[in-house]
Coordinates of C-alpha atoms in Angstrom, one line a residue:
M1 CA 95.5 106.8 158.9
L2 CA 96.9 103.7 157.3
T3 CA 98.4 103.8 153.8
Q4 CA 97.0 101.3 151.2
D5 CA 100.1 99.1 151.6
Q6 CA 99.7 99.1 155.4
D7 CA 96.0 98.3 155.1
Q8 CA 96.8 95.4 152.8
K9 CA 99.4 94.0 155.2
Q10 CA 97.1 94.4 158.2
R11 CA 93.8 93.2 156.6
N12 CA 92.2 90.5 158.7
W13 CA 91.1 87.8 156.2
K14 CA 89.6 85.4 158.7
P15 CA 86.1 87.0 158.8
I16 CA 86.1 87.5 155.0
I17 CA 87.0 83.8 154.4
K18 CA 84.4 82.7 156.9
A19 CA 81.8 84.7 155.1
F20 CA 82.8 83.2 151.7
E21 CA 82.7 79.7 153.2
A22 CA 79.2 80.4 154.5
V23 CA 78.1 81.0 150.9
L24 CA 80.2 78.5 149.0
G25 CA 81.3 75.9 151.5
T26 CA 84.9 75.1 152.3
N27 CA 85.5 73.5 148.9
G28 CA 84.4 76.7 147.2
V29 CA 87.2 78.8 148.8
V30 CA 90.9 78.4 147.9
Q31 CA 93.2 80.0 150.4
R32 CA 96.3 77.8 150.7
R33 CA 99.3 79.5 149.1
E34 CA 100.4 76.5 147.1
E35 CA 96.9 76.0 145.7
L36 CA 96.7 79.7 144.6
I37 CA 99.7 79.2 142.2
T38 CA 97.1 78.0 139.7
Y39 CA 95.6 81.5 139.6
E40 CA 98.6 83.7 139.7
C41 CA 98.4 84.7 136.0
D42 CA 96.4 84.4 132.8
G43 CA 97.9 83.7 129.4
L44 CA 100.3 86.6 129.8
T45 CA 102.7 84.5 131.9
S46 CA 105.5 87.0 132.1
Y47 CA 103.9 88.5 135.2
R48 CA 102.5 86.6 138.2
Q49 CA 100.9 87.5 141.4
R50 CA 98.9 85.2 143.7
P51 CA 95.6 86.5 144.9
A52 CA 94.9 86.5 148.6
V53 CA 91.9 84.2 148.1
A54 CA 90.1 82.5 145.1
V55 CA 86.5 81.6 145.2
L56 CA 84.5 79.1 143.0
P57 CA 80.8 80.1 142.7
R58 CA 78.3 78.0 140.7
T59 CA 75.3 80.3 140.5
T60 CA 74.4 83.9 139.9
E61 CA 73.2 84.2 143.5
Q62 CA 76.6 83.0 144.9
V63 CA 78.5 85.5 142.7
A64 CA 76.3 88.3 144.0
A65 CA 76.8 87.2 147.6
V66 CA 80.6 87.0 147.1
V67 CA 80.7 90.5 145.5
K68 CA 78.6 91.9 148.4
I69 CA 81.1 90.5 150.9
C70 CA 83.9 92.2 148.9
N71 CA 82.0 95.5 149.1
Q72 CA 81.4 95.1 152.8
Y73 CA 85.2 94.7 153.5
A74 CA 86.3 97.0 150.6
V75 CA 88.3 94.2 149.0
P76 CA 89.1 94.4 145.3
F77 CA 88.0 91.5 143.2
I78 CA 88.9 90.1 139.7
A79 CA 86.8 87.8 137.6
R80 CA 88.6 84.9 135.9
G81 CA 87.3 82.3 133.4
S82 CA 89.7 79.7 131.9
G83 CA 92.7 82.0 132.2
T84 CA 93.5 82.0 128.5
G85 CA 93.6 85.8 128.1
L86 CA 96.7 87.3 126.6
S87 CA 96.6 90.9 128.1
G88 CA 96.8 90.3 131.8
G89 CA 93.1 91.1 132.2
A90 CA 92.8 88.4 134.9
L91 CA 96.1 89.2 136.7
P92 CA 95.3 89.4 140.4
S93 CA 96.6 92.1 142.8
E94 CA 98.2 91.0 146.0
D95 CA 95.3 92.0 148.2
S96 CA 92.5 90.7 146.0
V97 CA 89.8 88.1 145.7
L98 CA 89.7 86.1 142.4
I99 CA 86.2 85.1 141.5
V100 CA 86.7 82.1 139.2
T101 CA 83.7 81.2 137.0
S102 CA 85.1 77.9 135.7
L103 CA 82.5 75.8 137.6
M104 CA 79.6 77.7 136.1
R105 CA 79.4 75.4 133.1
Q106 CA 75.7 74.8 132.6
I107 CA 73.9 75.3 129.3
L108 CA 70.7 76.7 130.6
S109 CA 68.4 76.7 127.6
I110 CA 68.4 76.1 123.9
D111 CA 65.9 77.7 121.5
L112 CA 66.6 76.6 118.0
D113 CA 63.4 78.1 116.5
N114 CA 64.6 81.6 117.6
Q115 CA 68.3 80.7 117.1
R116 CA 69.6 81.4 120.6
I117 CA 71.2 79.6 123.5
V118 CA 71.7 80.7 127.1
V119 CA 74.9 79.6 128.9
Q120 CA 76.8 80.2 132.1
P121 CA 80.1 82.0 131.7
G122 CA 82.3 78.9 132.4
V123 CA 80.9 77.1 129.3
I124 CA 83.8 76.5 126.8
N125 CA 83.5 78.3 123.5
S126 CA 83.5 75.1 121.3
W127 CA 80.9 73.4 123.5
V128 CA 78.3 75.8 122.1
T129 CA 78.8 74.7 118.6
Q130 CA 79.0 71.0 119.7
T131 CA 75.7 71.4 121.5
V132 CA 73.8 72.7 118.5
S133 CA 75.7 71.2 115.5
G134 CA 73.5 68.1 115.3
A135 CA 70.6 70.4 114.5
G136 CA 72.5 72.2 111.9
F137 CA 73.6 75.3 113.9
Y138 CA 76.9 76.8 115.1
Y139 CA 78.3 79.6 117.1
A140 CA 80.4 81.9 114.9
P141 CA 83.1 83.6 117.1
D142 CA 85.9 81.1 117.1
P143 CA 89.2 82.2 118.8
S144 CA 92.2 80.0 118.3
S145 CA 91.8 78.9 121.9
Q146 CA 88.2 78.0 121.4
I147 CA 88.6 74.4 122.8
I148 CA 89.7 75.9 126.2
C149 CA 88.5 79.5 126.4
S150 CA 85.2 80.3 128.2
I151 CA 82.3 82.3 127.0
G152 CA 82.5 84.6 130.0
G153 CA 86.1 85.5 129.1
N154 CA 85.1 86.0 125.4
V155 CA 82.4 88.4 126.6
A156 CA 84.9 90.3 128.8
E157 CA 87.4 90.7 126.1
N158 CA 85.0 90.9 123.1
S159 CA 87.0 88.0 121.5
G160 CA 87.2 87.5 117.8
G161 CA 88.4 84.6 115.7
V162 CA 88.9 83.3 112.2
H163 CA 85.3 83.7 111.1
C164 CA 84.7 87.2 112.4
L165 CA 85.5 88.9 109.1
K166 CA 82.0 88.1 107.8
Y167 CA 80.1 87.3 111.0
G168 CA 81.5 89.8 113.6
V169 CA 83.1 89.4 117.0
T170 CA 81.5 88.4 120.3
T171 CA 79.4 91.6 120.7
N172 CA 77.6 90.8 117.5
H173 CA 76.4 87.5 118.9
V174 CA 75.4 88.5 122.5
L175 CA 71.7 89.2 122.7
G176 CA 71.4 89.6 126.5
L177 CA 73.3 89.2 129.8
K178 CA 72.5 88.6 133.4
I179 CA 75.2 90.4 135.3
V180 CA 76.3 91.0 138.9
T181 CA 77.2 94.6 139.3
P182 CA 80.3 95.7 141.3
E183 CA 78.0 96.4 144.2
G184 CA 76.5 92.9 144.2
E185 CA 73.2 93.6 142.5
I186 CA 71.7 91.3 139.9
V187 CA 70.8 93.1 136.7
D188 CA 69.5 91.9 133.2
L189 CA 70.9 93.7 130.2
G190 CA 69.5 93.2 126.6
G191 CA 67.1 90.4 126.2
Q192 CA 65.9 87.6 123.8
I193 CA 65.6 89.8 120.7
P194 CA 68.4 91.4 118.6
E195 CA 67.4 95.0 119.3
S196 CA 66.0 96.6 122.4
P197 CA 65.0 100.2 122.9
G198 CA 67.1 102.5 125.1
Y199 CA 70.8 102.6 125.7
D200 CA 72.8 99.6 124.4
L201 CA 74.0 98.5 127.9
T202 CA 74.8 95.1 126.5
G203 CA 77.2 96.6 124.0
I204 CA 78.9 98.7 126.8
F205 CA 79.4 95.6 128.9
V206 CA 80.8 93.3 126.2
G207 CA 84.5 94.1 126.1
S208 CA 84.6 95.9 129.4
E209 CA 87.1 93.4 130.8
G210 CA 85.5 92.8 134.1
T211 CA 85.5 96.5 135.2
L212 CA 81.7 96.9 135.0
G213 CA 80.7 93.6 136.7
I214 CA 80.6 89.9 136.1
A215 CA 78.4 88.1 133.5
T216 CA 76.7 85.1 135.0
E217 CA 74.2 84.2 132.3
I218 CA 74.8 84.9 128.6
T219 CA 72.2 84.7 125.8
L220 CA 74.0 84.0 122.5
R221 CA 72.9 84.1 118.9
I222 CA 73.5 80.9 117.0
L223 CA 73.6 80.6 113.2
K224 CA 72.3 78.1 110.7
S225 CA 75.2 76.2 109.1
A226 CA 75.9 77.2 105.5
E227 CA 74.7 75.0 102.6
S228 CA 78.2 74.9 101.1
I229 CA 81.7 75.7 102.4
C230 CA 84.9 75.8 100.6
V231 CA 88.4 76.6 101.8
L232 CA 91.2 77.8 99.4
L233 CA 94.9 77.9 100.2
A234 CA 97.0 80.2 98.0
D235 CA 100.8 80.5 98.4
F236 CA 102.9 83.6 97.4
T237 CA 106.5 84.5 96.9
S238 CA 106.0 87.9 98.5
V239 CA 104.0 89.3 101.5
E240 CA 103.1 92.4 99.3
A241 CA 101.4 90.1 96.8
A242 CA 99.4 88.3 99.5
G243 CA 98.4 91.6 101.1
A244 CA 97.3 93.0 97.7
T245 CA 95.2 89.9 97.2
V246 CA 93.4 90.5 100.5
S247 CA 92.4 94.0 99.4
D248 CA 91.4 92.9 95.9
I249 CA 89.1 90.1 97.2
I250 CA 87.2 92.6 99.5
S251 CA 87.2 95.2 96.7
A252 CA 85.5 92.7 94.4
G253 CA 82.6 92.6 96.8
I254 CA 83.4 89.1 98.1
I255 CA 83.2 88.8 101.9
P256 CA 84.8 85.4 102.9
G257 CA 83.8 83.6 106.1
G258 CA 87.4 84.0 107.0
M259 CA 90.6 85.1 105.5
E260 CA 93.9 84.4 107.2
M261 CA 97.6 85.1 106.4
M262 CA 100.8 83.4 107.7
D263 CA 104.4 84.3 106.9
N264 CA 107.2 81.9 106.2
V265 CA 108.4 81.6 109.8
S266 CA 104.9 80.6 111.0
I267 CA 104.4 78.3 108.1
N268 CA 107.5 76.2 108.9
A269 CA 106.7 76.3 112.7
V270 CA 103.3 74.8 112.0
E271 CA 104.6 72.2 109.6
D272 CA 107.3 71.2 112.2
V273 CA 104.7 70.7 114.9
V274 CA 101.4 69.8 113.2
A275 CA 102.8 68.3 110.0
T276 CA 99.7 69.1 107.9
N277 CA 101.8 68.7 104.7
C278 CA 99.5 71.3 103.3
Y279 CA 101.5 74.5 103.7
P280 CA 104.4 75.0 101.2
R281 CA 107.6 75.5 103.3
D282 CA 109.2 77.7 100.7
A283 CA 106.3 80.1 100.4
T284 CA 106.9 83.7 101.7
A285 CA 103.2 83.9 102.7
I286 CA 100.0 81.9 102.4
L287 CA 96.4 82.9 102.4
L288 CA 93.6 80.8 103.7
V289 CA 90.2 81.9 102.4
E290 CA 86.9 80.3 103.4
I291 CA 83.8 80.9 101.3
D292 CA 80.4 79.9 102.5
G293 CA 76.8 80.3 101.5
L294 CA 74.5 78.8 98.9
E295 CA 76.1 76.1 96.7
V296 CA 75.9 78.2 93.5
E297 CA 77.2 81.3 95.3
V298 CA 80.2 79.4 96.7
A299 CA 81.0 77.9 93.3
V300 CA 81.1 81.3 91.6
N301 CA 83.1 83.0 94.4
K302 CA 85.5 80.1 94.5
Q303 CA 86.5 80.8 90.9
R304 CA 86.6 84.6 91.4
V305 CA 88.9 84.2 94.4
T306 CA 91.1 81.8 92.5
D307 CA 91.4 84.2 89.6
I308 CA 92.3 87.2 92.0
C309 CA 95.0 85.1 93.7
K310 CA 96.6 84.1 90.4
Q311 CA 96.4 87.7 89.1
N312 CA 98.4 88.7 92.1
G313 CA 101.1 86.1 91.5
A314 CA 99.9 83.1 93.6
R315 CA 102.1 80.1 92.6
S316 CA 99.2 77.7 93.3
V317 CA 95.7 77.7 94.7
T318 CA 94.3 74.5 96.2
S319 CA 90.7 74.1 97.5
A320 CA 88.8 71.7 99.8
S321 CA 85.1 71.3 100.2
D322 CA 84.8 68.1 102.3
P323 CA 84.8 68.7 106.1
E324 CA 87.9 66.5 106.8
T325 CA 90.2 68.3 104.4
R326 CA 88.8 71.7 105.4
L327 CA 89.6 70.9 109.0
K328 CA 93.1 69.9 108.0
L329 CA 93.8 73.2 106.2
W330 CA 92.6 75.1 109.2
K331 CA 94.4 73.0 111.7
G332 CA 97.8 74.6 111.1
R333 CA 96.4 78.1 111.5
K334 CA 94.6 77.2 114.7
A335 CA 97.9 75.8 116.1
A336 CA 100.1 78.7 115.1
F337 CA 100.5 80.2 118.6
A338 CA 101.3 76.8 120.1
A339 CA 103.8 76.0 117.3
A340 CA 105.7 79.3 118.0
G341 CA 106.6 77.8 121.3
H342 CA 108.8 75.4 119.5
L343 CA 110.8 78.2 117.8
S344 CA 112.2 79.8 121.0
P345 CA 112.0 79.4 124.8
D346 CA 109.5 82.3 124.9
Y347 CA 107.4 84.5 122.7
Y348 CA 105.4 87.7 123.3
V349 CA 102.3 88.2 121.2
Q350 CA 100.7 91.5 120.3
D351 CA 97.2 92.2 118.9
G352 CA 97.0 95.4 116.7
V353 CA 94.6 96.3 114.0
I354 CA 95.3 98.2 110.7
P355 CA 93.4 99.1 107.6
R356 CA 93.7 96.2 105.0
T357 CA 95.4 98.5 102.5
Q358 CA 98.3 99.1 104.9
L359 CA 99.2 95.4 105.2
P360 CA 102.3 95.5 103.0
Y361 CA 103.7 98.7 104.5
V362 CA 103.1 97.6 108.1
L363 CA 104.7 94.2 107.6
Q364 CA 107.7 95.9 106.1
E365 CA 107.9 98.2 109.1
I366 CA 107.6 95.3 111.5
E367 CA 110.6 93.7 109.8
V368 CA 112.5 96.9 110.2
L369 CA 111.7 96.9 113.9
S370 CA 112.6 93.3 114.2
Q371 CA 116.1 94.1 112.8
K372 CA 116.5 97.2 115.0
F373 CA 115.7 95.4 118.2
G374 CA 117.3 92.1 117.2
Y375 CA 114.4 89.8 117.8
P376 CA 112.8 87.6 115.1
I377 CA 109.0 88.0 114.6
A378 CA 106.6 85.5 113.2
N379 CA 103.4 87.0 111.7
V380 CA 100.0 85.4 111.9
F381 CA 96.9 87.4 111.4
H382 CA 93.3 87.8 110.5
A383 CA 94.1 89.4 107.1
G384 CA 90.5 90.2 106.1
D385 CA 89.9 92.6 109.0
G386 CA 93.6 93.7 109.4
N387 CA 94.0 92.1 112.9
L388 CA 97.8 91.4 113.3
H389 CA 99.3 88.9 115.7
P390 CA 103.1 89.4 115.6
L391 CA 104.8 86.8 117.8
I392 CA 108.1 88.2 119.1
L393 CA 110.6 85.3 119.8
F394 CA 113.0 85.7 122.7
D395 CA 114.6 84.0 125.7
N396 CA 113.2 85.3 129.0
A397 CA 116.2 83.8 130.8
I398 CA 118.4 86.5 129.3
P399 CA 118.4 89.5 131.7
G400 CA 116.6 92.5 130.2
A401 CA 115.1 90.6 127.2
L402 CA 111.5 90.9 128.4
E403 CA 111.8 94.7 128.8
K404 CA 113.2 95.0 125.3
V405 CA 110.5 92.8 123.8
E406 CA 107.8 94.8 125.6
E407 CA 109.3 98.0 124.1
L408 CA 109.3 96.4 120.6
G409 CA 105.7 95.3 121.1
G410 CA 104.8 98.8 122.1
E411 CA 106.4 100.2 118.9
I412 CA 104.3 97.8 116.8
L413 CA 101.1 99.1 118.5
K414 CA 102.1 102.7 118.0
L415 CA 102.7 101.9 114.3
C416 CA 99.2 100.4 114.0
V417 CA 97.7 103.6 115.5
R418 CA 99.8 105.8 113.1
V419 CA 98.3 104.1 110.0
G420 CA 94.8 104.5 111.3
G421 CA 94.4 101.3 113.3
S422 CA 93.9 100.2 116.9
I423 CA 96.0 98.8 119.8
S424 CA 93.7 95.8 120.2
G425 CA 91.4 93.7 118.0
E426 CA 90.4 90.9 120.3
H427 CA 92.8 90.3 123.1
G428 CA 91.8 93.4 125.2
I429 CA 93.8 96.0 126.9
G430 CA 94.1 94.5 130.4
A431 CA 97.3 95.4 132.3
D432 CA 99.6 94.9 129.3
K433 CA 98.5 97.6 126.9
K434 CA 96.9 100.3 129.1
C435 CA 99.9 102.6 128.9
Y436 CA 99.3 102.8 125.1
M437 CA 95.7 104.0 125.4
P438 CA 96.8 107.7 125.3
D439 CA 98.4 107.0 121.9
M440 CA 94.9 106.2 120.6
F441 CA 92.6 108.3 122.7
S442 CA 92.7 111.9 123.9
D443 CA 92.5 112.9 127.6
V444 CA 88.8 113.8 127.0
D445 CA 88.1 110.4 125.5
L446 CA 89.7 108.6 128.4
E447 CA 87.9 110.7 131.0
T448 CA 84.6 110.0 129.3
M449 CA 85.3 106.2 129.5
Q450 CA 86.1 106.6 133.2
W451 CA 82.7 108.2 133.8
V452 CA 81.1 105.1 132.4
R453 CA 83.3 102.9 134.6
Q454 CA 82.5 105.0 137.7
V455 CA 78.7 104.7 137.2
F456 CA 78.9 100.9 137.3
N457 CA 81.9 100.6 139.6
P458 CA 82.0 103.7 142.0
Q459 CA 84.3 102.2 144.5
G460 CA 86.7 100.9 141.9
L461 CA 86.8 97.4 143.4
A462 CA 86.0 95.5 140.1
N463 CA 89.3 94.6 138.3
P464 CA 91.2 97.7 139.4
G465 CA 94.3 98.8 137.5
K466 CA 93.2 97.5 134.2
I467 CA 92.4 99.2 130.8
F468 CA 93.2 102.8 131.8
P469 CA 96.6 104.3 132.3
T470 CA 97.4 105.5 135.9
P471 CA 98.8 108.0 136.0
R472 CA 97.8 109.4 132.6
T473 CA 101.4 110.2 131.6
C474 CA 102.4 106.5 131.9
G475 CA 102.3 106.2 128.1
E476 CA 105.3 108.5 127.9
A477 CA 107.7 106.0 129.4
A478 CA 108.6 102.7 127.8
N479 CA 108.9 101.2 131.3
A480 CA 105.6 102.5 132.6
I481 CA 103.8 99.2 132.5
K482 CA 105.9 97.6 135.1
N483 CA 105.9 100.8 137.2
Q484 CA 102.1 100.7 137.7
H485 CA 100.0 97.6 137.8
F486 CA 103.1 95.4 137.7
E487 CA 104.7 97.1 140.6
G488 CA 105.5 94.4 143.1
V489 CA 104.4 91.7 140.7
E490 CA 106.9 89.0 140.0
R491 CA 108.5 89.0 136.5
F492 CA 109.3 85.7 134.9

């Protein structure tokens, strides 16, 4: 009997590729090694592995046909959207087929009366709002990568964004899905209304990171644009004061549309690159608070938020109500990840969640870890819902640096769990964080999740090696990540 490695080396790809070409045409199948470089990683660029083949379907039926071929030949497959994920969720394995949905870019229907829109998975996030904004609507989930990330990827990772404090993450805006199961069957989940009887299969699928199937049509909820919007920028001389302000605003019963915090390192990186001239370079931290709603409501809450900021020691509070200035204030925050690339040759971003009240303590502990490991950390986060994005700055050309940075990132995740938080808020688990799942979940929890996966994905062909630790004890070793899914994968 052949081992798995031997089977991979001896697999005859010719009939498989021929079957794919019969469905997609020769232009829909990418097999030349140099062309596959495009697909060797997602946004987690430290690890790269070219798939054996990449296919480019345009319809639900083509996706189903491709998946059935994979089942026929027992070939693992991974779905990929725009490739902007940050957890290695779309990282191929050597003997895999990458099903790329980037050509599935049709907006299938718009129903403004019932506030919904149906799109294919390759539609870019910002296109949804652009499509309906003229009629006074918008799509709420807005990741920083919204101008390039796809809706299919957002569904897979349950992506968040700046405005998810008040309006929720992707799962709160998905009404229904047409999916292709890992066995190639076409199934409808959810529907056209907010609530359906029976099990919430739509909720199970959103955030499943491609392990339960591939979404090919997505029905989204769109919202009516607010009558009035105001953005406030407050700057502070201490992170503790900014953190206390966040808690006090929520405690006062005010739920901003978004509330973001940036530390001094991030502030200066943004000003160096984007040059908004809005963020005080000498501030230890800034808060961006967006208030929306009826005009009278916004006017009252604007004053209340200003008062709370000043009571907590804000040096200044500026506000903007016109669209152009509001966009300028948000521009720096949206560009924070890109700006970090100008601070060092490489950076490694994590995505933990903590209770809001723990912000000051956790940021102090992150600074302690930064000093201990010897790597500077820039902090950018969705302060309102406690979603941290520490960016660890390093040089990957230095031998051993990546391993140390991964260990530091893991310590930050464990810290988040210890204070009652989570190892992911919106980036997903993927291949990057699966070894920390036992820090958050018991063996029984993980086994129960695996039961769900096995119901949808009995052969384990859909995105294997993601989310769950294999073996279970991998979380005990700091180097376990590279010993499992990353075994044999090139490190950069």
